[in-house]
């Protein structure tokens, strides 16, 4: 306001006209600014719609040629131009399931440690370290997985699995075949390491949001730390933890580079998780620039569309649950 | 005490507690172990190849020595352009949600969509930009790479801007409004200034996020073996070069891939620690 007064004096105009002009100008800039911000907010919506639209248009040729059968056909033959998405979908789902089986219990236990067991002094450094793990780019996991982790698995872990479960009925086919090092299991394990920090971070946040009164009441009754966690904290935060898990699942489903390095890129479905396979994102990353024909490109885009639809619903469900928890906490 | 210990129920409960605690300790050691292992091996493999040549020589043909100069320059150019495009859009959109329509329907929808964009698979963004830029233009380009990175920058900046503006106390806004400050001035002069550290944090986090992104660059910027600052042509970037070199059978290339990986990781870690310390001081 002081500026307005200064301008007044400097311009030497009468107070009433300059004031009207200034107010007019301010109103104009106000409206322009509002328009800009709203435009930017709408642009965020436009980006999402644009992504969906571009994927749908790009995959039309493939969907027209193969119809719905695209989703449940296993053949992927660039030479005869026969494409089906079943093998990548299968690989995406199985690697993500392996990742979640490991990362969910471990991630929740780390969060348990951070909220209930950890000495106060160590809490922040450990939390930061776990978050740094989340910040490492996926290509680093990829190169590390290819040169360090896969050879280790090939040499020590996979022969052990084959020897141990090779003769167990039911499990023998799951752990069958030569130890390649790369394959579905390796990809799943790397995904588990990548997803772990996400699950830990969100679980810790929701555990921290539990009202201390509830915990204190349980401790007052003589509950052990584990009992408080199991019977008070977990039930109270169930929705939030599930939301965090879904968020991690969304990451695992769409993760590209780490998987591309170690999955083996084989368009086939094998019962054994030690065999190479492929995932949707790995197939796109590996083949898109090599795809010469339009139908090939379109089929890969259709894969992208399927991936986007799946992750969209998983992430939407995750956000919905976390939002519900927020509202519940706000009450 | 002795009677407690002898009671089988108490003994069982205590055992369960000990087992659970041990598992929690083990889980944390497991999680931290990977960080140490990954960083350690990265350092071990990457530091040997680190020399001035890495920054002053271009990527070599197979079987000879060289550096990563063109890839580093390409990455820098695309990241800077992505930030230049993405940051204003992100800040403005975040401003709308925090300052104008905090509880409005549009804000709720944008918040939801933005959260989904935040964790959407980045390779899909690559496909999107391929469809809208590479296919119509008929060639891969650094511009397309920068745009796909910008699409990843926007949600990070939107999110942090909104969060940080929400932390600014309403009493400050009321004080400004009570002396007649128009809304736009209030936001720019008061709210932005109060939230500046947080907003800068968001931009740093966004840079950290995109500097390691590979998937969206694979078929937008593609790659280029030679030094090029022409953003209308295919452009090399560190992550894509790492991808190509790591999967090659040539030892020199693999060594460069490790060095590049170390460079990216150090960049990302420094950026995220910097971002954290900015808000921690607040």
Coordinates of C-alpha atoms in Angstrom, one line a residue:
Chain A
X1 CA 0.0 0.0 0.0
X2 CA 2.9 2.3 0.7
X3 CA 3.8 1.9 -3.0
X4 CA 0.4 3.2 -4.0
X5 CA 0.9 6.3 -1.8
X6 CA 4.3 6.9 -3.2
X7 CA 3.1 6.6 -6.8
X8 CA 0.4 9.1 -5.9
X9 CA 2.9 11.7 -4.9
X10 CA 5.3 11.0 -7.7
X11 CA 2.6 11.2 -10.4
X12 CA 1.1 14.3 -8.9
X13 CA -2.4 13.3 -10.0
X14 CA -5.5 13.9 -8.0
X15 CA -6.1 11.3 -5.4
X16 CA -9.5 10.1 -6.6
X17 CA -8.6 9.4 -10.3
X18 CA -5.3 7.7 -9.4
X19 CA -6.9 5.6 -6.8
X20 CA -9.5 4.3 -9.2
X21 CA -6.8 3.6 -11.8
X22 CA -4.6 1.8 -9.3
X23 CA -7.5 -0.3 -8.1
X24 CA -8.4 -1.1 -11.6
X25 CA -4.9 -2.2 -12.3
X26 CA -4.7 -4.3 -9.2
X27 CA -8.0 -6.0 -10.0
X28 CA -6.7 -6.8 -13.5
X29 CA -3.5 -8.3 -12.2
X30 CA -5.5 -10.2 -9.6
X31 CA -7.7 -11.7 -12.3
X32 CA -4.7 -12.5 -14.5
X33 CA -3.0 -14.3 -11.7
X34 CA -6.1 -16.3 -10.8
X35 CA -6.5 -17.2 -14.4
X36 CA -2.9 -18.3 -14.6
X37 CA -3.0 -20.5 -11.5
X38 CA -6.3 -22.0 -12.5
X39 CA -5.0 -22.6 -16.0
X40 CA -2.0 -24.5 -14.6
X41 CA -4.3 -26.6 -12.4
X42 CA -6.4 -27.5 -15.4
X43 CA -3.2 -28.3 -17.3
X44 CA -2.5 -31.1 -14.8
X45 CA -5.9 -32.6 -15.7
X46 CA -5.1 -32.1 -19.4
X47 CA -1.8 -34.0 -19.0
X48 CA -3.6 -37.0 -17.6
X49 CA -6.3 -36.9 -20.2
X50 CA -3.6 -36.4 -22.9
X51 CA -1.7 -39.4 -21.7
X52 CA -4.8 -41.6 -21.8
X53 CA -5.9 -40.2 -25.2
X54 CA -2.5 -40.6 -26.8
X55 CA -2.2 -44.2 -25.6
X56 CA -5.7 -45.1 -26.8
X57 CA -5.1 -43.5 -30.2
X58 CA -1.6 -45.1 -30.5
X59 CA -2.9 -48.6 -29.6
X60 CA -6.0 -48.5 -31.9
X61 CA -4.3 -50.3 -34.8
X62 CA -3.3 -53.2 -32.6
X63 CA -6.6 -53.4 -30.8
X64 CA -8.4 -53.3 -34.2
X65 CA -6.3 -56.1 -35.5
X66 CA -6.3 -58.4 -32.5
X67 CA -9.4 -57.4 -30.7
X68 CA -9.8 -58.3 -27.1
X69 CA -7.7 -61.5 -27.8
X70 CA -4.7 -59.3 -27.5
X71 CA -5.0 -59.4 -23.7
X72 CA -5.0 -63.2 -23.4
X73 CA -2.8 -64.3 -26.3
X74 CA 0.7 -65.5 -25.4
X75 CA 2.3 -65.3 -28.9
X76 CA 4.7 -62.4 -29.5
X77 CA 6.2 -62.7 -32.9
X78 CA 7.5 -59.6 -34.7
X79 CA 8.3 -61.5 -37.8
X80 CA 4.8 -62.8 -38.4
X81 CA 3.3 -59.7 -36.7
X82 CA 1.4 -61.7 -34.2
X83 CA 1.2 -59.9 -30.9
X84 CA -0.4 -60.8 -27.6
X85 CA 0.1 -59.3 -24.1
X86 CA -0.4 -62.3 -21.9
X87 CA 3.3 -63.0 -21.2
X88 CA 4.2 -59.4 -20.2
X89 CA 1.1 -59.1 -18.1
X90 CA 1.9 -62.4 -16.4
X91 CA 5.5 -61.3 -15.8
X92 CA 4.4 -57.9 -14.4
X93 CA 1.9 -59.5 -12.0
X94 CA 4.3 -62.3 -10.8
X95 CA 7.3 -60.0 -10.3
X96 CA 5.1 -57.6 -8.4
X97 CA 3.6 -60.3 -6.2
X98 CA 7.1 -61.6 -5.3
X99 CA 8.1 -58.0 -4.5
X100 CA 5.1 -57.4 -2.3
X101 CA 5.4 -60.7 -0.5
X102 CA 8.8 -59.7 0.7
X103 CA 8.5 -55.9 1.0
X104 CA 5.2 -55.7 2.9
X105 CA 6.1 -57.6 6.0
X106 CA 9.7 -56.2 6.1
X107 CA 8.5 -52.7 5.4
X108 CA 5.9 -52.8 8.1
X109 CA 8.4 -54.3 10.6
X110 CA 10.9 -51.5 9.8
X111 CA 8.1 -49.0 10.5
X112 CA 7.3 -50.8 13.8
X113 CA 11.0 -50.5 14.7
X114 CA 11.1 -46.8 13.8
X115 CA 8.0 -45.8 15.7
X116 CA 8.2 -48.1 18.8
X117 CA 11.6 -49.5 19.3
X118 CA 14.2 -47.2 17.9
X119 CA 16.1 -44.9 20.3
X120 CA 15.1 -41.3 19.6
X121 CA 18.6 -40.3 18.6
X122 CA 18.7 -42.9 15.8
X123 CA 15.2 -42.4 14.5
X124 CA 15.9 -39.5 12.1
X125 CA 19.2 -40.9 10.6
X126 CA 17.6 -44.3 10.0
X127 CA 14.5 -42.8 8.5
X128 CA 16.6 -40.6 6.2
X129 CA 18.7 -43.6 5.2
X130 CA 15.6 -45.6 4.2
X131 CA 14.3 -42.6 2.3
X132 CA 17.6 -42.3 0.5
X133 CA 17.1 -45.9 -0.6
X134 CA 13.9 -44.7 -2.2
X135 CA 15.7 -41.9 -4.0
X136 CA 18.2 -44.0 -5.7
X137 CA 17.3 -44.0 -9.4
X138 CA 16.0 -47.3 -10.8
X139 CA 18.8 -47.6 -13.4
X140 CA 21.2 -47.9 -10.5
X141 CA 19.3 -50.9 -9.1
X142 CA 19.3 -52.2 -12.7
X143 CA 23.1 -52.1 -13.2
X144 CA 23.7 -53.4 -9.7
X145 CA 21.2 -56.2 -10.2
X146 CA 22.8 -57.2 -13.5
X147 CA 26.4 -57.2 -12.4
X148 CA 26.2 -58.0 -8.7
X149 CA 22.9 -59.4 -7.6
X150 CA 22.1 -61.8 -10.5
X151 CA 25.5 -63.5 -10.5
X152 CA 25.2 -63.9 -6.7
X153 CA 21.8 -65.5 -7.0
X154 CA 23.0 -67.7 -9.8
X155 CA 26.0 -69.0 -7.9
X156 CA 24.5 -69.4 -4.4
X157 CA 20.8 -68.9 -4.0
X158 CA 19.3 -70.5 -7.1
X159 CA 21.2 -73.8 -6.9
X160 CA 20.1 -74.0 -3.3
X161 CA 16.4 -73.4 -4.2
X162 CA 16.6 -76.0 -7.0
X163 CA 18.2 -78.6 -4.7
X164 CA 15.8 -77.9 -1.8
X165 CA 12.5 -77.7 -3.6
X166 CA 13.4 -79.7 -6.7
X167 CA 11.9 -82.8 -5.2
X168 CA 9.0 -81.3 -3.3
X169 CA 5.8 -82.0 -5.2
X170 CA 4.0 -78.9 -6.3
X171 CA 7.0 -76.7 -5.7
X172 CA 9.4 -78.5 -8.0
X173 CA 8.0 -76.8 -11.1
X174 CA 8.2 -73.4 -9.5
X175 CA 11.9 -73.8 -8.9
X176 CA 12.8 -75.7 -12.0
X177 CA 15.6 -75.3 -14.5
X178 CA 19.1 -74.2 -14.7
X179 CA 20.1 -71.2 -12.6
X180 CA 20.3 -68.4 -15.1
X181 CA 20.8 -65.7 -12.6
X182 CA 18.5 -63.3 -14.4
X183 CA 14.8 -64.1 -14.5
X184 CA 11.4 -63.5 -12.8
X185 CA 12.7 -64.2 -9.3
X186 CA 15.6 -61.8 -9.6
X187 CA 13.4 -59.1 -10.9
X188 CA 10.9 -59.6 -8.1
X189 CA 13.7 -59.4 -5.5
X190 CA 15.1 -56.2 -6.9
X191 CA 11.6 -54.8 -7.0
X192 CA 11.1 -55.8 -3.3
X193 CA 14.2 -53.7 -2.4
X194 CA 13.0 -50.8 -4.4
X195 CA 9.4 -50.8 -3.0
X196 CA 10.5 -51.4 0.7
X197 CA 11.3 -47.7 1.4
X198 CA 7.9 -46.6 0.1
X199 CA 6.0 -48.9 2.3
X200 CA 8.2 -48.1 5.3
X201 CA 7.8 -44.4 4.8
X202 CA 4.0 -44.4 4.6
X203 CA 3.5 -47.0 7.3
X204 CA 5.7 -44.9 9.6
X205 CA 3.7 -41.8 8.9
X206 CA 0.4 -43.5 9.6
X207 CA 1.8 -45.2 12.8
X208 CA 2.9 -41.9 14.0
X209 CA -0.6 -40.5 13.6
X210 CA -2.0 -42.9 16.2
X211 CA -3.2 -40.9 19.2
X212 CA -0.7 -41.5 22.0
X213 CA -3.7 -42.0 24.5
X214 CA -4.6 -45.2 22.8
X215 CA -1.1 -46.6 23.0
X216 CA -0.7 -45.4 26.6
X217 CA -3.9 -47.0 27.6
X218 CA -2.7 -50.3 26.2
X219 CA 0.7 -50.0 27.8
X220 CA -1.1 -49.1 31.1
X221 CA -2.8 -52.5 30.9
X222 CA 0.5 -54.1 30.8
X223 CA 0.7 -54.9 27.0
X224 CA 4.1 -55.6 25.5
X225 CA 5.3 -53.5 22.7
X226 CA 4.4 -56.1 20.1
X227 CA 0.9 -56.4 21.6
X228 CA 0.4 -52.7 21.4
X229 CA 1.5 -52.7 17.8
X230 CA -0.5 -55.8 16.8
X231 CA -3.7 -54.9 18.7
X232 CA -3.8 -51.2 18.8
X233 CA -1.6 -49.5 16.2
X234 CA -2.2 -51.9 13.3
X235 CA -6.0 -52.1 13.6
X236 CA -6.2 -48.3 14.0
X237 CA -4.1 -47.7 10.9
X238 CA -5.2 -50.6 8.7
X239 CA -6.7 -48.5 5.9
X240 CA -3.6 -46.3 5.8
X241 CA -1.2 -49.3 5.7
X242 CA -3.2 -50.9 2.9
X243 CA -3.1 -47.6 1.0
X244 CA 0.7 -47.5 1.4
X245 CA 1.0 -51.1 0.2
X246 CA -1.1 -50.3 -2.8
X247 CA 1.1 -47.3 -3.5
X248 CA 4.1 -49.6 -3.4
X249 CA 2.3 -52.1 -5.7
X250 CA 1.7 -49.3 -8.1
X251 CA 5.4 -48.5 -8.2
X252 CA 6.3 -52.2 -8.6
X253 CA 3.9 -52.7 -11.5
X254 CA 5.3 -49.8 -13.5
X255 CA 8.9 -50.0 -12.6
X256 CA 11.0 -50.2 -15.8
X257 CA 14.7 -50.0 -15.8
X258 CA 15.6 -52.1 -12.8
X259 CA 13.5 -54.9 -14.2
X260 CA 14.6 -54.5 -17.8
X261 CA 18.2 -55.3 -16.8
X262 CA 17.5 -58.5 -15.0
X263 CA 14.3 -60.0 -16.4
X264 CA 15.8 -61.6 -19.5
X265 CA 13.2 -60.3 -22.0
X266 CA 11.7 -63.6 -23.0
X267 CA 8.0 -63.5 -24.2
X268 CA 7.0 -66.7 -22.7
X269 CA 5.2 -67.9 -19.6
X270 CA 7.0 -70.6 -17.6
X271 CA 5.9 -72.1 -14.4
X272 CA 9.4 -71.7 -12.9
X273 CA 10.2 -68.4 -11.5
X274 CA 13.9 -69.0 -12.2
X275 CA 13.3 -68.7 -15.9
X276 CA 13.6 -65.5 -17.9
X277 CA 10.4 -63.7 -18.7
X278 CA 9.3 -60.2 -19.4
X279 CA 7.1 -57.4 -18.0
X280 CA 5.1 -54.8 -19.8
X281 CA 7.5 -52.0 -19.1
X282 CA 10.5 -54.1 -19.9
X283 CA 9.1 -55.1 -23.2
X284 CA 8.4 -51.5 -24.1
X285 CA 11.8 -50.3 -23.0
X286 CA 13.6 -53.1 -24.9
X287 CA 11.7 -53.2 -28.1
X288 CA 10.1 -49.8 -28.8
X289 CA 13.0 -48.3 -30.7
X290 CA 13.5 -51.5 -32.6
X291 CA 9.9 -51.8 -33.6
X292 CA 9.9 -51.1 -37.4
X293 CA 6.3 -51.8 -38.4
X294 CA 3.4 -49.7 -37.3
X295 CA 1.5 -52.7 -35.9
X296 CA 4.6 -53.5 -33.7
X297 CA 4.7 -50.0 -32.4
X298 CA 1.0 -50.0 -31.8
X299 CA 1.1 -53.3 -30.0
X300 CA 3.8 -51.9 -27.6
X301 CA 1.7 -48.8 -27.1
X302 CA -1.3 -51.1 -26.3
X303 CA 0.9 -52.7 -23.7
X304 CA 1.5 -49.3 -22.2
X305 CA -2.2 -48.6 -22.2
X306 CA -2.8 -51.8 -20.3
X307 CA -0.1 -50.9 -17.8
X308 CA -1.5 -47.4 -17.3
X309 CA -5.0 -48.7 -16.7
X310 CA -3.8 -51.2 -14.1
X311 CA -1.6 -48.8 -12.3
X312 CA -4.3 -46.1 -12.5
X313 CA -6.8 -48.2 -10.6
X314 CA -4.2 -49.4 -8.1
X315 CA -3.0 -45.9 -7.4
X316 CA -6.5 -44.5 -7.3
X317 CA -7.5 -47.1 -4.7
X318 CA -4.4 -46.3 -2.7
X319 CA -5.1 -42.6 -2.7
X320 CA -8.7 -43.2 -1.9
X321 CA -7.7 -45.2 1.2
X322 CA -5.1 -42.7 2.4
X323 CA -7.6 -39.9 1.9
X324 CA -10.2 -41.8 4.0
X325 CA -7.7 -42.2 6.8
X326 CA -6.9 -38.5 6.6
X327 CA -10.5 -37.6 7.0
X328 CA -10.9 -40.0 9.8
X329 CA -7.9 -38.5 11.6
X330 CA -9.2 -35.0 11.0
X331 CA -12.5 -35.7 12.8
Chain B
X1 CA 9.0 -61.4 39.4
X2 CA 9.7 -65.1 39.6
X3 CA 6.0 -65.8 39.7
X4 CA 5.4 -63.8 36.5
X5 CA 8.1 -65.6 34.7
X6 CA 6.8 -69.0 35.7
X7 CA 3.3 -68.2 34.5
X8 CA 3.1 -69.8 31.1
X9 CA 0.8 -67.1 29.7
X10 CA 3.3 -64.4 30.6
X11 CA 6.2 -66.4 29.3
X12 CA 4.4 -66.9 26.0
X13 CA 3.6 -63.2 25.7
X14 CA 7.1 -62.2 26.4
X15 CA 8.5 -64.7 23.9
X16 CA 6.2 -63.3 21.2
X17 CA 7.4 -59.9 22.1
X18 CA 11.0 -60.9 21.9
X19 CA 10.5 -62.7 18.6
X20 CA 8.7 -59.7 17.1
X21 CA 11.3 -57.2 18.2
X22 CA 14.1 -59.4 16.9
X23 CA 12.3 -59.5 13.5
X24 CA 11.9 -55.8 13.5
X25 CA 15.6 -55.3 14.2
X26 CA 16.4 -57.8 11.5
X27 CA 14.1 -56.1 9.0
X28 CA 15.7 -52.7 9.7
X29 CA 19.2 -54.2 9.3
X30 CA 18.0 -55.8 6.1
X31 CA 16.7 -52.5 4.7
X32 CA 19.8 -50.5 5.7
X33 CA 22.1 -53.4 4.5
X34 CA 20.9 -52.9 0.9
X35 CA 21.7 -49.2 1.0
X36 CA 25.2 -49.9 2.3
X37 CA 25.7 -52.7 -0.2
X38 CA 24.4 -50.8 -3.2
X39 CA 26.4 -47.6 -2.4
X40 CA 29.5 -49.6 -1.5
X41 CA 29.6 -51.6 -4.7
X42 CA 28.7 -48.5 -6.7
X43 CA 31.6 -46.6 -5.1
X44 CA 34.0 -49.6 -5.6
X45 CA 33.1 -50.1 -9.3
X46 CA 32.6 -46.5 -10.2
X47 CA 35.5 -44.6 -8.6
X48 CA 38.2 -46.4 -10.5
X49 CA 37.0 -45.0 -13.8
X50 CA 36.6 -41.5 -12.4
X51 CA 39.0 -39.1 -14.0
X52 CA 39.1 -35.8 -15.8
X53 CA 38.7 -37.7 -19.1
X54 CA 35.1 -38.6 -18.1
X55 CA 34.2 -34.9 -18.3
X56 CA 36.3 -33.9 -21.3
X57 CA 35.9 -36.8 -23.7
X58 CA 32.8 -38.0 -25.6
X59 CA 31.4 -41.5 -25.4
X60 CA 33.9 -43.8 -27.2
X61 CA 33.3 -46.3 -30.0
X62 CA 33.4 -49.9 -28.8
X63 CA 36.7 -51.1 -27.6
X64 CA 38.4 -47.8 -26.9
X65 CA 38.6 -45.3 -24.0
X66 CA 36.6 -42.2 -23.7
X67 CA 34.4 -40.2 -21.4
X68 CA 30.8 -39.2 -20.9
X69 CA 31.1 -35.5 -21.8
X70 CA 28.3 -35.5 -24.4
X71 CA 26.0 -37.5 -22.1
X72 CA 26.6 -35.2 -19.2
X73 CA 25.9 -32.1 -21.3
X74 CA 22.8 -33.7 -22.8
X75 CA 21.4 -34.6 -19.4
X76 CA 22.1 -31.1 -18.1
X77 CA 20.4 -29.4 -21.0
X78 CA 17.3 -31.6 -21.0
X79 CA 17.0 -31.4 -17.2
X80 CA 17.4 -27.6 -17.2
X81 CA 14.8 -27.2 -19.9
X82 CA 12.4 -29.6 -18.1
X83 CA 12.7 -27.6 -14.9
X84 CA 12.2 -24.3 -16.8
X85 CA 9.0 -25.7 -18.3
X86 CA 7.7 -27.7 -15.4
X87 CA 8.5 -25.5 -12.4
X88 CA 6.2 -22.4 -13.2
X89 CA 3.4 -24.7 -14.2
X90 CA 3.8 -26.7 -11.0
X91 CA 4.1 -23.7 -8.7
X92 CA 1.0 -22.0 -10.3
X93 CA -1.1 -25.2 -10.1
X94 CA 0.0 -25.7 -6.5
X95 CA -0.8 -22.1 -5.7
X96 CA -4.3 -22.4 -7.1
X97 CA -5.0 -25.4 -4.9
X98 CA -3.6 -23.9 -1.7
X99 CA -4.7 -20.3 -2.1
X100 CA -7.8 -20.1 -4.2
X101 CA -9.8 -23.3 -4.2
X102 CA -8.4 -25.0 -1.1
X103 CA -11.6 -27.0 -0.6
X104 CA -13.1 -26.5 -4.1
X105 CA -14.1 -29.4 -6.3
X106 CA -11.5 -28.6 -8.9
X107 CA -8.7 -28.7 -6.3
X108 CA -9.9 -32.0 -5.0
X109 CA -9.9 -33.5 -8.5
X110 CA -6.5 -32.0 -9.4
X111 CA -5.0 -33.2 -6.1
X112 CA -6.2 -36.7 -6.8
X113 CA -5.0 -36.7 -10.4
X114 CA -1.7 -35.1 -9.5
X115 CA -1.0 -37.8 -6.9
X116 CA -1.6 -40.4 -9.5
X117 CA 0.7 -38.7 -12.0
X118 CA 3.3 -38.6 -9.2
X119 CA 3.6 -42.3 -9.1
X120 CA 2.5 -43.2 -12.6
X121 CA 5.0 -45.4 -14.5
X122 CA 7.5 -43.1 -16.2
X123 CA 7.7 -45.2 -19.3
X124 CA 4.1 -44.4 -20.1
X125 CA 5.1 -40.7 -20.1
X126 CA 7.7 -41.7 -22.7
X127 CA 5.0 -43.3 -24.9
X128 CA 2.8 -40.2 -24.5
X129 CA 5.5 -37.8 -25.6
X130 CA 6.4 -40.1 -28.4
X131 CA 2.8 -39.9 -29.6
X132 CA 2.5 -36.1 -29.4
X133 CA 6.0 -35.0 -30.3
X134 CA 8.3 -37.6 -31.9
X135 CA 5.7 -39.2 -34.2
X136 CA 4.4 -35.9 -35.6
X137 CA 7.9 -34.3 -35.9
X138 CA 9.2 -37.5 -37.5
X139 CA 12.4 -37.7 -35.5
X140 CA 13.7 -38.1 -31.9
X141 CA 14.8 -34.9 -30.3
X142 CA 16.2 -33.3 -27.1
X143 CA 13.0 -31.2 -26.9
X144 CA 10.9 -34.3 -26.7
X145 CA 13.2 -35.7 -24.0
X146 CA 12.9 -32.4 -22.0
X147 CA 9.1 -32.3 -22.3
X148 CA 8.8 -35.9 -21.0
X149 CA 11.0 -35.0 -18.1
X150 CA 8.9 -31.8 -17.5
X151 CA 5.8 -34.0 -17.3
X152 CA 7.6 -35.8 -14.4
X153 CA 8.7 -32.5 -12.8
X154 CA 5.2 -31.0 -12.6
X155 CA 3.5 -33.3 -10.1
X156 CA 6.5 -33.1 -7.7
X157 CA 6.5 -29.3 -7.7
X158 CA 2.6 -29.1 -7.5
X159 CA 2.6 -31.4 -4.5
X160 CA 5.4 -29.6 -2.5
X161 CA 4.1 -26.1 -3.4
X162 CA 0.7 -26.9 -2.2
X163 CA 1.9 -28.6 1.0
X164 CA 4.3 -25.7 1.8
X165 CA 1.7 -23.0 1.1
X166 CA -0.7 -24.8 3.4
X167 CA 1.9 -24.5 6.2
X168 CA 1.8 -20.7 5.9
X169 CA -0.3 -19.5 8.8
X170 CA -3.6 -18.0 7.8
X171 CA -3.1 -15.1 10.3
X172 CA -0.4 -13.9 7.9
X173 CA -2.8 -13.8 5.0
X174 CA -5.5 -12.2 7.1
X175 CA -3.0 -9.5 8.3
X176 CA -2.1 -8.8 4.7
X177 CA -5.7 -8.7 3.5
X178 CA -6.7 -6.4 6.4
X179 CA -4.4 -3.7 5.1
X180 CA -5.9 -4.0 1.7
X181 CA -3.3 -6.0 -0.1
X182 CA -4.9 -7.6 -3.2
X183 CA -4.9 -11.4 -3.4
X184 CA -2.3 -11.8 -6.1
X185 CA 0.1 -9.5 -4.2
X186 CA -0.7 -11.3 -1.0
X187 CA 0.3 -14.6 -2.5
X188 CA 3.4 -13.4 -4.3
X189 CA 4.7 -11.1 -1.5
X190 CA 3.6 -12.9 1.6
X191 CA 2.8 -16.5 1.0
X192 CA 5.5 -17.3 -1.5
X193 CA 8.1 -15.6 0.7
X194 CA 7.0 -17.5 3.7
X195 CA 7.1 -20.8 1.8
X196 CA 10.1 -20.1 -0.3
X197 CA 12.4 -22.7 1.3
X198 CA 9.7 -25.3 0.9
X199 CA 9.1 -24.5 -2.8
X200 CA 12.8 -24.6 -3.5
X201 CA 12.9 -28.0 -1.8
X202 CA 10.2 -29.2 -4.2
X203 CA 12.2 -28.0 -7.2
X204 CA 15.4 -29.8 -5.9
X205 CA 13.4 -33.0 -5.3
X206 CA 12.0 -32.7 -8.8
X207 CA 15.5 -32.4 -10.3
X208 CA 16.6 -35.3 -8.2
X209 CA 13.7 -37.3 -9.5
X210 CA 14.3 -36.6 -13.2
X211 CA 18.1 -36.8 -13.2
X212 CA 18.0 -40.5 -12.9
X213 CA 15.0 -41.1 -15.2
X214 CA 15.8 -43.4 -18.1
X215 CA 12.6 -44.9 -19.3
X216 CA 10.9 -41.7 -20.7
X217 CA 14.1 -40.7 -22.5
X218 CA 14.6 -44.1 -24.4
X219 CA 12.3 -43.2 -27.2
X220 CA 12.0 -39.4 -27.0
X221 CA 15.6 -38.1 -26.8
X222 CA 17.0 -41.5 -27.9
X223 CA 20.8 -41.3 -27.8
X224 CA 23.6 -39.8 -29.7
X225 CA 27.2 -41.0 -29.9
X226 CA 28.5 -37.6 -30.6
X227 CA 28.6 -34.2 -28.9
X228 CA 25.5 -32.2 -29.8
X229 CA 23.8 -29.2 -28.3
X230 CA 21.1 -29.2 -30.9
X231 CA 18.0 -29.9 -29.0
X232 CA 16.0 -30.5 -32.2
X233 CA 18.1 -33.7 -32.8
X234 CA 18.5 -36.9 -30.9
X235 CA 20.4 -36.2 -27.7
X236 CA 22.5 -38.4 -25.4
X237 CA 21.8 -38.5 -21.7
X238 CA 23.7 -40.2 -18.8
X239 CA 21.0 -42.7 -17.9
X240 CA 20.4 -43.9 -21.5
X241 CA 24.2 -44.2 -22.1
X242 CA 24.5 -46.2 -18.8
X243 CA 21.7 -48.5 -20.0
X244 CA 23.3 -49.0 -23.4
X245 CA 26.9 -49.4 -22.1
X246 CA 26.0 -51.7 -19.2
X247 CA 24.2 -54.2 -21.5
X248 CA 27.1 -54.2 -24.0
X249 CA 29.8 -56.8 -24.0
X250 CA 32.7 -54.3 -24.0
X251 CA 34.7 -53.8 -20.9
X252 CA 35.5 -50.1 -21.4
X253 CA 31.8 -49.4 -21.9
X254 CA 30.8 -51.3 -18.8
X255 CA 33.4 -49.4 -16.8
X256 CA 32.0 -46.1 -18.1
X257 CA 28.5 -47.3 -17.2
X258 CA 29.5 -47.8 -13.6
X259 CA 31.2 -44.4 -13.5
X260 CA 28.1 -42.8 -14.9
X261 CA 26.0 -44.6 -12.4
X262 CA 28.2 -43.2 -9.6
X263 CA 27.8 -39.7 -10.9
X264 CA 24.1 -39.9 -11.1
X265 CA 23.7 -41.4 -7.6
X266 CA 26.0 -38.8 -6.1
X267 CA 24.0 -36.0 -7.8
X268 CA 20.7 -37.4 -6.6
X269 CA 21.8 -38.0 -3.1
X270 CA 23.4 -34.6 -2.8
X271 CA 20.2 -32.9 -4.1
X272 CA 17.9 -34.8 -1.8
X273 CA 20.1 -34.1 1.3
X274 CA 20.3 -30.4 0.3
X275 CA 16.5 -30.3 -0.1
X276 CA 16.0 -32.0 3.3
X277 CA 18.4 -29.6 5.1
X278 CA 16.6 -26.6 3.5
X279 CA 13.3 -27.5 5.1
X280 CA 14.8 -28.9 8.3
X281 CA 16.2 -25.5 9.2
X282 CA 12.7 -24.0 9.0

